[in-house]
Coordinates of N, CA and C in Angstrom, one line a residue:
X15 N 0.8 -1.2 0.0 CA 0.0 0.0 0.0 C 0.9 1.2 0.0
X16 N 0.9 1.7 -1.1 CA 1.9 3.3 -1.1 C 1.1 4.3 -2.1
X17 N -0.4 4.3 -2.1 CA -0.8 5.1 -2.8 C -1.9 5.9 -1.8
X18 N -2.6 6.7 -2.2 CA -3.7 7.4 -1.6 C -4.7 6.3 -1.6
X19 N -5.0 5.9 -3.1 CA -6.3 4.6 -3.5 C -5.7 3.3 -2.7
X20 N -4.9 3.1 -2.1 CA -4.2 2.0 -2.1 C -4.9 1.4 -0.5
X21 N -4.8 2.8 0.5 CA -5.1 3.2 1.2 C -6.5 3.1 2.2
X22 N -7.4 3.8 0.8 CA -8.4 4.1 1.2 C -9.4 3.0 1.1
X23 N -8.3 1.9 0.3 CA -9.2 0.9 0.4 C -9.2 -0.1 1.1
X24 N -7.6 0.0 1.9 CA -7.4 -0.9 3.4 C -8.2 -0.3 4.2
X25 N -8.7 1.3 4.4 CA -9.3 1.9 5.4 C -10.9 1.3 5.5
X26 N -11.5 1.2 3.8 CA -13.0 0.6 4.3 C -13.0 -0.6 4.1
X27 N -12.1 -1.3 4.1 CA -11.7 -2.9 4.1 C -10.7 -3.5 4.5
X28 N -9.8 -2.9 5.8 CA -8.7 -3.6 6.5 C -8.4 -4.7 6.1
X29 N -7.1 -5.3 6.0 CA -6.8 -6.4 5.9 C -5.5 -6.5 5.8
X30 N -4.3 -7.4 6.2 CA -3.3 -7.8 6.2 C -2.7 -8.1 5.3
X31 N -1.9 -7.1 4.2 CA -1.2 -7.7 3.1 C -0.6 -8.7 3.4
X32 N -0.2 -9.4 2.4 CA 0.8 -10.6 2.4 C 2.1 -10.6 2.1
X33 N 2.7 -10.6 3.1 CA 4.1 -10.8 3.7 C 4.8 -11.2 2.8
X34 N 6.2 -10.6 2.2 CA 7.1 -10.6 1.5 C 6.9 -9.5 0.1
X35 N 6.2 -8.5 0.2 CA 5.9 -7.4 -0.6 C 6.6 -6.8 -0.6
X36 N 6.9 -6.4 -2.2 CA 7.9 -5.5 -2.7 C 8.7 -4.6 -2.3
X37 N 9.7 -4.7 -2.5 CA 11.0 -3.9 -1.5 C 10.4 -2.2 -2.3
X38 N 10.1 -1.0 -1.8 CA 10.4 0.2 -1.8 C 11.4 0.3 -2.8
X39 N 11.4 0.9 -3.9 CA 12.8 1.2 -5.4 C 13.9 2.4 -4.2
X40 N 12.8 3.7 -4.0 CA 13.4 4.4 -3.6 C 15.2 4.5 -4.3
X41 N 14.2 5.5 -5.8 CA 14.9 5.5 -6.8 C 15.5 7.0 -6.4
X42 N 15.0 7.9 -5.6 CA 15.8 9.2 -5.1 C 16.9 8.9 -4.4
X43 N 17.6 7.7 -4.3 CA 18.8 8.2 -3.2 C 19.7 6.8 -4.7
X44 N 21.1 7.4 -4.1 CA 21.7 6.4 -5.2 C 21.8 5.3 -4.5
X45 N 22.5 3.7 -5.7 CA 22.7 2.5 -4.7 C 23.5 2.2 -3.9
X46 N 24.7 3.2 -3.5 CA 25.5 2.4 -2.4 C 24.4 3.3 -1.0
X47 N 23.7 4.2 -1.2 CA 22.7 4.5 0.0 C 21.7 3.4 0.1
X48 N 20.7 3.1 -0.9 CA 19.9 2.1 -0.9 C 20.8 1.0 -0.3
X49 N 21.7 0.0 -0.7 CA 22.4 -1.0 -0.2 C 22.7 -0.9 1.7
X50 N 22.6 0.0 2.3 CA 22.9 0.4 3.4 C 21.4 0.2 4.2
X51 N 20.3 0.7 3.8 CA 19.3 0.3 4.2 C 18.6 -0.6 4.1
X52 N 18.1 -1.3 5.9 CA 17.0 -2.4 6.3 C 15.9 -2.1 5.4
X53 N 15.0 -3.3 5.1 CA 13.8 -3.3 4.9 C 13.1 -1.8 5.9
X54 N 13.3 -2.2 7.0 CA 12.0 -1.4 7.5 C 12.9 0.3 7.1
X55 N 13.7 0.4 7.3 CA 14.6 1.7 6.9 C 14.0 2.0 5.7
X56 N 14.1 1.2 4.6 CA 13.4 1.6 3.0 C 12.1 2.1 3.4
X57 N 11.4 1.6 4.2 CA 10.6 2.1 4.3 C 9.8 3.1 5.1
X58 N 10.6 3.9 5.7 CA 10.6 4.8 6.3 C 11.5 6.3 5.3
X59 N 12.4 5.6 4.6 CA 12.5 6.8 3.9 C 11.8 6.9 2.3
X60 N 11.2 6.0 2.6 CA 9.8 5.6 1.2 C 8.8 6.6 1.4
X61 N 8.1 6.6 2.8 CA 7.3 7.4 3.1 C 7.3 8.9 3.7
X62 N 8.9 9.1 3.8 CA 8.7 10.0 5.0 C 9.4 11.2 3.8
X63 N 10.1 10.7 2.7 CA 10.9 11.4 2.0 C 10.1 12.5 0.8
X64 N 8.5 12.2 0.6 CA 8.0 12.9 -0.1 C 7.3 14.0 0.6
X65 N 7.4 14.0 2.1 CA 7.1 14.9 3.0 C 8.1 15.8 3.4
X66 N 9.1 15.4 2.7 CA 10.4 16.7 3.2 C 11.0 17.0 2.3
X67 N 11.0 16.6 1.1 CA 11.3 16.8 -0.3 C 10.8 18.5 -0.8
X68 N 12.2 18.9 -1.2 CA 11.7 20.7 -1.7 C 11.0 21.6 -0.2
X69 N 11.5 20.6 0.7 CA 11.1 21.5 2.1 C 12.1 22.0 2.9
X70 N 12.3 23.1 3.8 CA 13.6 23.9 4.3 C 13.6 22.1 5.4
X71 N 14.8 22.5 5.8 CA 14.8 21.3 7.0 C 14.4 21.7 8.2
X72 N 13.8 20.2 8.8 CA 13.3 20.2 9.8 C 13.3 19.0 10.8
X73 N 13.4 18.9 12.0 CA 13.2 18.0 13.1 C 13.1 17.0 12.8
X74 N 13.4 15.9 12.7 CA 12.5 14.7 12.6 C 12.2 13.8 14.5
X75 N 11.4 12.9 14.8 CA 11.1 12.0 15.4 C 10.5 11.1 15.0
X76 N 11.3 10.5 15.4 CA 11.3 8.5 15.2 C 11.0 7.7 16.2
X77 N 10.3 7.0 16.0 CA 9.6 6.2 17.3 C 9.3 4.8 16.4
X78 N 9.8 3.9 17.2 CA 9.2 2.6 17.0 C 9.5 1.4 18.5
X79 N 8.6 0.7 18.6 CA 8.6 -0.5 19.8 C 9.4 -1.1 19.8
X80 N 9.3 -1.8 18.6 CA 10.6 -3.1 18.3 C 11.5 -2.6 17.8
X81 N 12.0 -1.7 17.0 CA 13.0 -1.6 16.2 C 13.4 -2.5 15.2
X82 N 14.9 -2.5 14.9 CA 15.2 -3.1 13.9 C 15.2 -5.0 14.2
X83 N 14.0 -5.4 14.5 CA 14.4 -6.7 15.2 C 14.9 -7.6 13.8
X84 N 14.7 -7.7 13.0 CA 15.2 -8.8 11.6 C 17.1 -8.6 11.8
X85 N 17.3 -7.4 12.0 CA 19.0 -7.1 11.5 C 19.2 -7.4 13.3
X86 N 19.1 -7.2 14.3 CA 19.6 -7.6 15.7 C 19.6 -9.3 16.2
X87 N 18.6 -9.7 15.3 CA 18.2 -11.5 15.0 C 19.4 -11.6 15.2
X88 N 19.4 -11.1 13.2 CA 21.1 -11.8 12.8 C 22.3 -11.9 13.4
X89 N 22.4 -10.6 14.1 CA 23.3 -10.2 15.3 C 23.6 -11.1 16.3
X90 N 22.5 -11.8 17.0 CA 22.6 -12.6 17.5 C 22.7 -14.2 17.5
X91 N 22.4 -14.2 16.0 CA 22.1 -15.6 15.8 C 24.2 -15.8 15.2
X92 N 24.9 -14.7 14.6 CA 26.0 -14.7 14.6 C 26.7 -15.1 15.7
X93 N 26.0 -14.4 16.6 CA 27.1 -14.4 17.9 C 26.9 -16.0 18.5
X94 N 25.4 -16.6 18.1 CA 25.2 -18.2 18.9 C 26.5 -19.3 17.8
X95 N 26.6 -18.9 16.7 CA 27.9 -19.3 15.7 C 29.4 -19.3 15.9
X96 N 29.1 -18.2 17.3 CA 30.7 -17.9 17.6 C 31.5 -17.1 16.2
X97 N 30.7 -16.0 15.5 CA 31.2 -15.8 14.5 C 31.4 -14.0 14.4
X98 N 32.5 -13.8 14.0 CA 32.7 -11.9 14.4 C 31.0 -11.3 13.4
X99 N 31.2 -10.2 14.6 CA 29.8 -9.4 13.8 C 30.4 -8.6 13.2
X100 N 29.5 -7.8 12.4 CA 29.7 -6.7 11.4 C 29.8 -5.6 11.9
X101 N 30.6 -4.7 12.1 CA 30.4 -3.5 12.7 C 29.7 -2.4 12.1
X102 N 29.3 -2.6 10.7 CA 28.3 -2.3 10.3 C 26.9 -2.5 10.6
X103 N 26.6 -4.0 10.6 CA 25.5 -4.3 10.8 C 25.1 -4.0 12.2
X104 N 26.1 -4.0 13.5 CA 26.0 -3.8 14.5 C 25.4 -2.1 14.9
X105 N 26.0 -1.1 14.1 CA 26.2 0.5 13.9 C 24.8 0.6 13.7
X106 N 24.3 -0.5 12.6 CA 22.8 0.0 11.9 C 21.7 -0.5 12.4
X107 N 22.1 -1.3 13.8 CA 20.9 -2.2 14.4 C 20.8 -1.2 15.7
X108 N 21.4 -0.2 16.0 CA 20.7 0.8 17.4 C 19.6 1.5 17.0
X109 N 19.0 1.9 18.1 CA 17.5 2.7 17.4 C 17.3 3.4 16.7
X110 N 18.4 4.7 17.1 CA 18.5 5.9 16.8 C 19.5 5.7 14.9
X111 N 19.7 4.6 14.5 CA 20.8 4.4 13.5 C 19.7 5.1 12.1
X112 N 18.5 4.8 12.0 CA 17.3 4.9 10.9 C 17.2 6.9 10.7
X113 N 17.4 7.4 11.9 CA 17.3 8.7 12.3 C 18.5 9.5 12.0
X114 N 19.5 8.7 12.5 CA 20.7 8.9 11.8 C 21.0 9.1 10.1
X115 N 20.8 8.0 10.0 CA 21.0 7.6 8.4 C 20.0 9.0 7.7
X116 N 18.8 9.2 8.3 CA 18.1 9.6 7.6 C 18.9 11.3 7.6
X117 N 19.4 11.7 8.4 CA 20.4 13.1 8.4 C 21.5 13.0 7.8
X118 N 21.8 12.0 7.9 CA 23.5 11.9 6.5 C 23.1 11.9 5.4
X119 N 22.1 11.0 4.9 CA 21.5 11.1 3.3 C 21.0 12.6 3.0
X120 N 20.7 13.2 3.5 CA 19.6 14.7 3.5 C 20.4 15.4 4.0
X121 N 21.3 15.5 4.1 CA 22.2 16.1 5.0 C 21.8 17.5 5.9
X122 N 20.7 17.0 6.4 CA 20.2 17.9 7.2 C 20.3 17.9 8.9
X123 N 20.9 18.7 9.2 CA 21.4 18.6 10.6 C 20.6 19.6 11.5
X124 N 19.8 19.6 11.5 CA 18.4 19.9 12.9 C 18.6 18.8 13.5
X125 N 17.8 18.8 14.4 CA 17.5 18.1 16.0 C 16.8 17.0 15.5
X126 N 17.3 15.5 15.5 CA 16.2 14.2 15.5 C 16.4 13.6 16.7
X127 N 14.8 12.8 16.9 CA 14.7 12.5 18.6 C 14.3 10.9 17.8
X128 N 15.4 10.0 18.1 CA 14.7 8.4 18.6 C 14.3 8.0 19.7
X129 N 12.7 7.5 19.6 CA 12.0 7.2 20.6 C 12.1 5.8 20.7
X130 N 12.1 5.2 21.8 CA 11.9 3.7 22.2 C 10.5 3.9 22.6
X131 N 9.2 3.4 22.2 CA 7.9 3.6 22.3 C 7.4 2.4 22.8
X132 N 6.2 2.6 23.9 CA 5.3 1.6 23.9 C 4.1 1.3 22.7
X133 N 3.2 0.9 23.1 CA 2.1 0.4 22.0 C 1.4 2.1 22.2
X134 N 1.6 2.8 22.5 CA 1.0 4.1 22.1 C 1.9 5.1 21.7
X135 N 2.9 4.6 20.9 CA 4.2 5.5 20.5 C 4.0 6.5 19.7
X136 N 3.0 6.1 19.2 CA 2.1 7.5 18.0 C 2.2 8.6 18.8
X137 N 1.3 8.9 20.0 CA 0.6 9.9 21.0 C 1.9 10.2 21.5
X138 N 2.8 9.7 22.3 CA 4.2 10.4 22.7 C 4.9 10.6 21.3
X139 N 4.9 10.6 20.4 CA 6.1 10.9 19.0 C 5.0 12.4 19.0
X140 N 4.0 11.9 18.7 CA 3.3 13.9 18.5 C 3.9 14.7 19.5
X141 N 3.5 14.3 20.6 CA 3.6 15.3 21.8 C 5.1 16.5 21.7
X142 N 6.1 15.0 21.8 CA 7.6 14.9 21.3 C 8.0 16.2 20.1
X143 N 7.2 15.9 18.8 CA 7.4 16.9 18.2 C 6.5 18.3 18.5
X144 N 5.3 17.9 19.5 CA 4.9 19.3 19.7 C 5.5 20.2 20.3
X145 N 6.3 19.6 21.0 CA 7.6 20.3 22.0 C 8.9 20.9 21.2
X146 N 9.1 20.3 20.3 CA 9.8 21.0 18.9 C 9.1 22.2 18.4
X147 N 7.9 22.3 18.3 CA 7.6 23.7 17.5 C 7.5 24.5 18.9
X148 N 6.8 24.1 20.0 CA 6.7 25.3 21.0 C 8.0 26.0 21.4
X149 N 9.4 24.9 20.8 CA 10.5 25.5 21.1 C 10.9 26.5 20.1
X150 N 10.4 26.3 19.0 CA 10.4 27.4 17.9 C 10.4 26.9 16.3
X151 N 10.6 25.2 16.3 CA 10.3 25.3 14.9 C 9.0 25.6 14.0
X152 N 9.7 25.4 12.7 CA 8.5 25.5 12.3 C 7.2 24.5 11.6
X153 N 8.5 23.5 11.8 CA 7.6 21.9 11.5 C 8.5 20.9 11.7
X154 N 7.9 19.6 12.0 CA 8.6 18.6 12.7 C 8.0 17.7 11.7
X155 N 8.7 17.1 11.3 CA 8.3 15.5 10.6 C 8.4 14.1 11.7
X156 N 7.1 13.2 11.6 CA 7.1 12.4 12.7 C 7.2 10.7 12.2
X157 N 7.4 10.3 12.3 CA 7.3 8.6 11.2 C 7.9 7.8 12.6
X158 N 6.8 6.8 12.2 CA 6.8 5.3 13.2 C 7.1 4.3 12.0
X159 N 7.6 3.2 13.1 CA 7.6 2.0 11.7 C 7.8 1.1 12.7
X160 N 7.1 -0.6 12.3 CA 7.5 -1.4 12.8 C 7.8 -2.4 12.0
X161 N 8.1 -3.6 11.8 CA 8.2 -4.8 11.0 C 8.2 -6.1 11.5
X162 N 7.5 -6.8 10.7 CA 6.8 -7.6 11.2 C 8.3 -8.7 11.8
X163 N 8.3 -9.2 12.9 CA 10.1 -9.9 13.3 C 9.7 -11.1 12.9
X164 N 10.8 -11.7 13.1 CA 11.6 -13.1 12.9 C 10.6 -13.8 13.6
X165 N 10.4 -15.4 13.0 CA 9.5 -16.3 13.9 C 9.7 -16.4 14.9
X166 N 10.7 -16.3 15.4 CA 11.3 -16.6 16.7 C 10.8 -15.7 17.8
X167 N 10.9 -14.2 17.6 CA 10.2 -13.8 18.3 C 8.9 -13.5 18.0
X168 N 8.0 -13.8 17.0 CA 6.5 -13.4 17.3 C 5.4 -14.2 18.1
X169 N 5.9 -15.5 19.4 CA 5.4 -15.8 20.3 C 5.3 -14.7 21.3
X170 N 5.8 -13.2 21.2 CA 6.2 -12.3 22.2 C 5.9 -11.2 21.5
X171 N 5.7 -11.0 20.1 CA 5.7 -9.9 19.2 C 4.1 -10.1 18.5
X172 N 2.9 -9.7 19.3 CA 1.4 -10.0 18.5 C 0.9 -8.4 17.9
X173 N 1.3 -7.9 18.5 CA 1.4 -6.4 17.9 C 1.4 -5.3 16.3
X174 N 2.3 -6.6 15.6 CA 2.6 -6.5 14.8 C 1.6 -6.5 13.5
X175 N 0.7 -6.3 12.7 CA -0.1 -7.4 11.9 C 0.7 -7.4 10.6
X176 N 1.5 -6.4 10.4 CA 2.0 -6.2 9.0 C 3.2 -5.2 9.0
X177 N 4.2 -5.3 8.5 CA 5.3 -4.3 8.4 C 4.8 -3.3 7.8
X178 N 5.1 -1.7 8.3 CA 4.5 -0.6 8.1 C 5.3 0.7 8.8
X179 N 5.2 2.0 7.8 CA 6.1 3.1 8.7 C 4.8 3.9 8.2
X180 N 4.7 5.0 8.8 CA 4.1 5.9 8.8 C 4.4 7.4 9.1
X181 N 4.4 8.3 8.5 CA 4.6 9.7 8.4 C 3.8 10.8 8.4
X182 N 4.1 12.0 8.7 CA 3.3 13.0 9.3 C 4.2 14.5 9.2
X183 N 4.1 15.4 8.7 CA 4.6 16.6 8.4 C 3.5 17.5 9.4
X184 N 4.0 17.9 10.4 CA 2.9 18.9 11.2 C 3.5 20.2 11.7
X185 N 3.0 20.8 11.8 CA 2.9 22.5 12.3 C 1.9 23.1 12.8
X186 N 2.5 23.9 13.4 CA 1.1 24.9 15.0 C -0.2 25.2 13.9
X187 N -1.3 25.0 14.7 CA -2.3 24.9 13.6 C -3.4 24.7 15.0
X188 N -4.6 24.4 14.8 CA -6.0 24.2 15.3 C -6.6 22.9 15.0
X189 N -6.1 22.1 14.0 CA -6.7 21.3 13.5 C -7.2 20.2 13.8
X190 N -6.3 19.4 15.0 CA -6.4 18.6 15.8 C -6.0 18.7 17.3
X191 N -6.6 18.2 18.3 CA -6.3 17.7 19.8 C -6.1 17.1 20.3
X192 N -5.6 16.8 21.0 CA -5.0 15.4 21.5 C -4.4 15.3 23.2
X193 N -5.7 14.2 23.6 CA -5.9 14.5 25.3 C -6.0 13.1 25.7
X194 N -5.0 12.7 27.1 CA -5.5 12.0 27.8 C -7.0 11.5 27.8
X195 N -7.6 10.4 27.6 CA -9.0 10.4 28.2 C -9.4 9.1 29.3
X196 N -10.3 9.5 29.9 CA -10.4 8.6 31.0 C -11.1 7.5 30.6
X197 N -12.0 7.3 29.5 CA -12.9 6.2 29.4 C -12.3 5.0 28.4
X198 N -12.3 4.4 28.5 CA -12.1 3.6 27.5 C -13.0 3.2 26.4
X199 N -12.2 3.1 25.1 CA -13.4 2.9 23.9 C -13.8 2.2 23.9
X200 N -15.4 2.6 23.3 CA -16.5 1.6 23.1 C -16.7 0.8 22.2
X201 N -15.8 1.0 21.2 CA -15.3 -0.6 20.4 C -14.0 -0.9 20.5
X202 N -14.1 -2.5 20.4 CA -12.3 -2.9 20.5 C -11.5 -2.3 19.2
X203 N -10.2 -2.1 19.9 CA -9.4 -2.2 19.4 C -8.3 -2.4 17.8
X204 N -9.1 -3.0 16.8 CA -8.0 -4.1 16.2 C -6.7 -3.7 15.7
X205 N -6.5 -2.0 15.6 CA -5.2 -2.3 14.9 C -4.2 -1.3 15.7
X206 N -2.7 -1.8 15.5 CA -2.2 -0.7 16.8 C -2.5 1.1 16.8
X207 N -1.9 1.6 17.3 CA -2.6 3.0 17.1 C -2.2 3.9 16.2
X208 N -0.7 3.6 15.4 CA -0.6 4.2 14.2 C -1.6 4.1 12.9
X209 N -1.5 2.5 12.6 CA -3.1 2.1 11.9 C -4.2 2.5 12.2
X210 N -4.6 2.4 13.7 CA -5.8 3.2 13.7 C -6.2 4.4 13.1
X211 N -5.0 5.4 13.5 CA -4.8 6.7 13.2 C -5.2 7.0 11.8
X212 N -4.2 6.5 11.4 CA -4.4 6.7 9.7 C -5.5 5.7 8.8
X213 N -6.1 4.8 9.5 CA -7.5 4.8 8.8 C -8.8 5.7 9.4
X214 N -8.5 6.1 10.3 CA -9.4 7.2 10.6 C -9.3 8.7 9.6
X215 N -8.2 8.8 9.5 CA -7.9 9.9 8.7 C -8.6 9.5 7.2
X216 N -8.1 8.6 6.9 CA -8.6 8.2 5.4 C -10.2 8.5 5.3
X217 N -11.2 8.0 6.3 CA -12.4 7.8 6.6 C -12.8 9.0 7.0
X218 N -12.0 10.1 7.4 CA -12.5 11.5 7.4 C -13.3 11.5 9.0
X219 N -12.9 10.8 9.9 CA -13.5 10.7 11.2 C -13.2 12.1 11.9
X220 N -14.1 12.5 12.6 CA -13.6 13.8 13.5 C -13.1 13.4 14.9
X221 N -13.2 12.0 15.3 CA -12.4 11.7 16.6 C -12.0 10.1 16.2
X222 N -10.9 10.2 17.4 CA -10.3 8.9 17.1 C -9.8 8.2 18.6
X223 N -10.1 7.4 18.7 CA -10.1 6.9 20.2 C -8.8 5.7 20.2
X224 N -7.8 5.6 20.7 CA -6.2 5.0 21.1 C -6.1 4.9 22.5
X225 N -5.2 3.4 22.6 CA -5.1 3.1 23.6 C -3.6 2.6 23.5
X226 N -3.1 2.3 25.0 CA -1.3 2.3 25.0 C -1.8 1.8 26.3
X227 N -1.4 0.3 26.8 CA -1.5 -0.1 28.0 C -2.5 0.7 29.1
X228 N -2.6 1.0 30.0 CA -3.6 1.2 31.3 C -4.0 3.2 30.7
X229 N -3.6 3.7 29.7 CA -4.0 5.1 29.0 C -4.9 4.7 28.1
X230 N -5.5 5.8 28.1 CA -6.4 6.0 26.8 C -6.4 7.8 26.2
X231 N -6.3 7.5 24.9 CA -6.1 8.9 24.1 C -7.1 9.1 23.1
X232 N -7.8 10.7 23.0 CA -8.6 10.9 22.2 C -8.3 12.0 21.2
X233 N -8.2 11.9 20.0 CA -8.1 12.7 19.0 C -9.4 13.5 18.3
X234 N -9.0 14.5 18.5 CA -10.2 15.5 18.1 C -10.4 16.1 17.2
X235 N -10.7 16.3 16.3 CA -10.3 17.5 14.7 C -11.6 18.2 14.5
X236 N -11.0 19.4 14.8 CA -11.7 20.6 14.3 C -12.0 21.2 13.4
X237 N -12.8 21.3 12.6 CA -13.0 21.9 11.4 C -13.6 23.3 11.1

């Protein structure tokens, strides 16, 4: 799914693409950059790069749960081999490495914040950049991503339903709210709160109700 239509049609009919889908071209950057980036990295700068493209620079925040778990596998499954790791691979498996990467390629040197997030990493990544513009910028770019892990760990990883990044270009505005709320929603659940988010958006909803362990968050849009 990387279109508008693509989109709007997961939004009135969710469903779980099928796993092993086309790697991102991300024919803007040349190949010894491409060659450098993870799966889920392509696709964070798949989505996040037509949001900042022809734009002055700006902030970014990066938030994801799991991180890079496919490339830290490997890491480990090297190390059960008894076999030297890559000090590359090692460099590009920390959290903050995707956030990095993404300021060397762009060579944009403002302020990026890697977040380690719980299941409501969306609602702290906003906040995070709202604290960026009250300090004076003038727009923060926000992108989550998770991927779906290794067998190994998805007895422990249910979270997941589909590998996915998601992006957001925001600035001081009216347009939306976003508050603690005490109740909990009146329908379940089903997709983590980034998905949520953005099939709400697609669907034109004026609230949006998210949850992150023992919290609950309500999104508000004003028109």
């Amino acid at each position: 799914m990387r279109n508008a239509e693509s989109w709007m049609q997961w939004a009135n009919q969710p469903y779980c693409p099928i796993s092993g889908h086309e790697s991102p071209s991300l024919e803007f950057l040349t190949p010894m950059q491409r060659r450098r980036l993870s799966p889920m990295a392509r696709m964070v700068f798949d989505c996040a790069w037509p949001l900042a493209d022809n734009q002055p620079p700006m902030p970014l925040v990066f938030a994801s749960q799991h991180g890079e778990t496919t490339r830290s596998f490997s890491l480990l499954q090297a190390m059960g081999r008894n076999e030297g790791l890559s000090p590359t691979s090692f460099g590009l498996s920390v959290h903050n490495a995707i956030a990095g990467m993404w300021s060397i390629v762009r060579g944009d040197k403002t302020e990026s914040i890697a977040l380690s997030v719980n299941s409501d990493g969306l609602e702290h990544a906003f906040l995070e950049a709202a604290f960026l513009l009250r300090r004076g910028a003038r727009s923060a770019l926000v992108v989550l991503a998770e991927e779906r892990p290794p067998p190994a760990y998805q007895p422990w990883i249910d979270d997941v339903p589909f590998s996915y990044a998601v992006a957001f270009r925001i600035e001081r505005g009216m347009q939306w709210r976003l508050e603690r709320h005490q109740d909990e929603p009146k329908e379940p659940q089903l997709w983590p709160n980034s998905l949520n988010f953005v099939q709400h958006l697609c669907l034109g909803s004026t609230s949006v109700h998210n949850t992150g362990g023992d919290r609950h968050w309500l999104w508000t849009r004003y028109s």
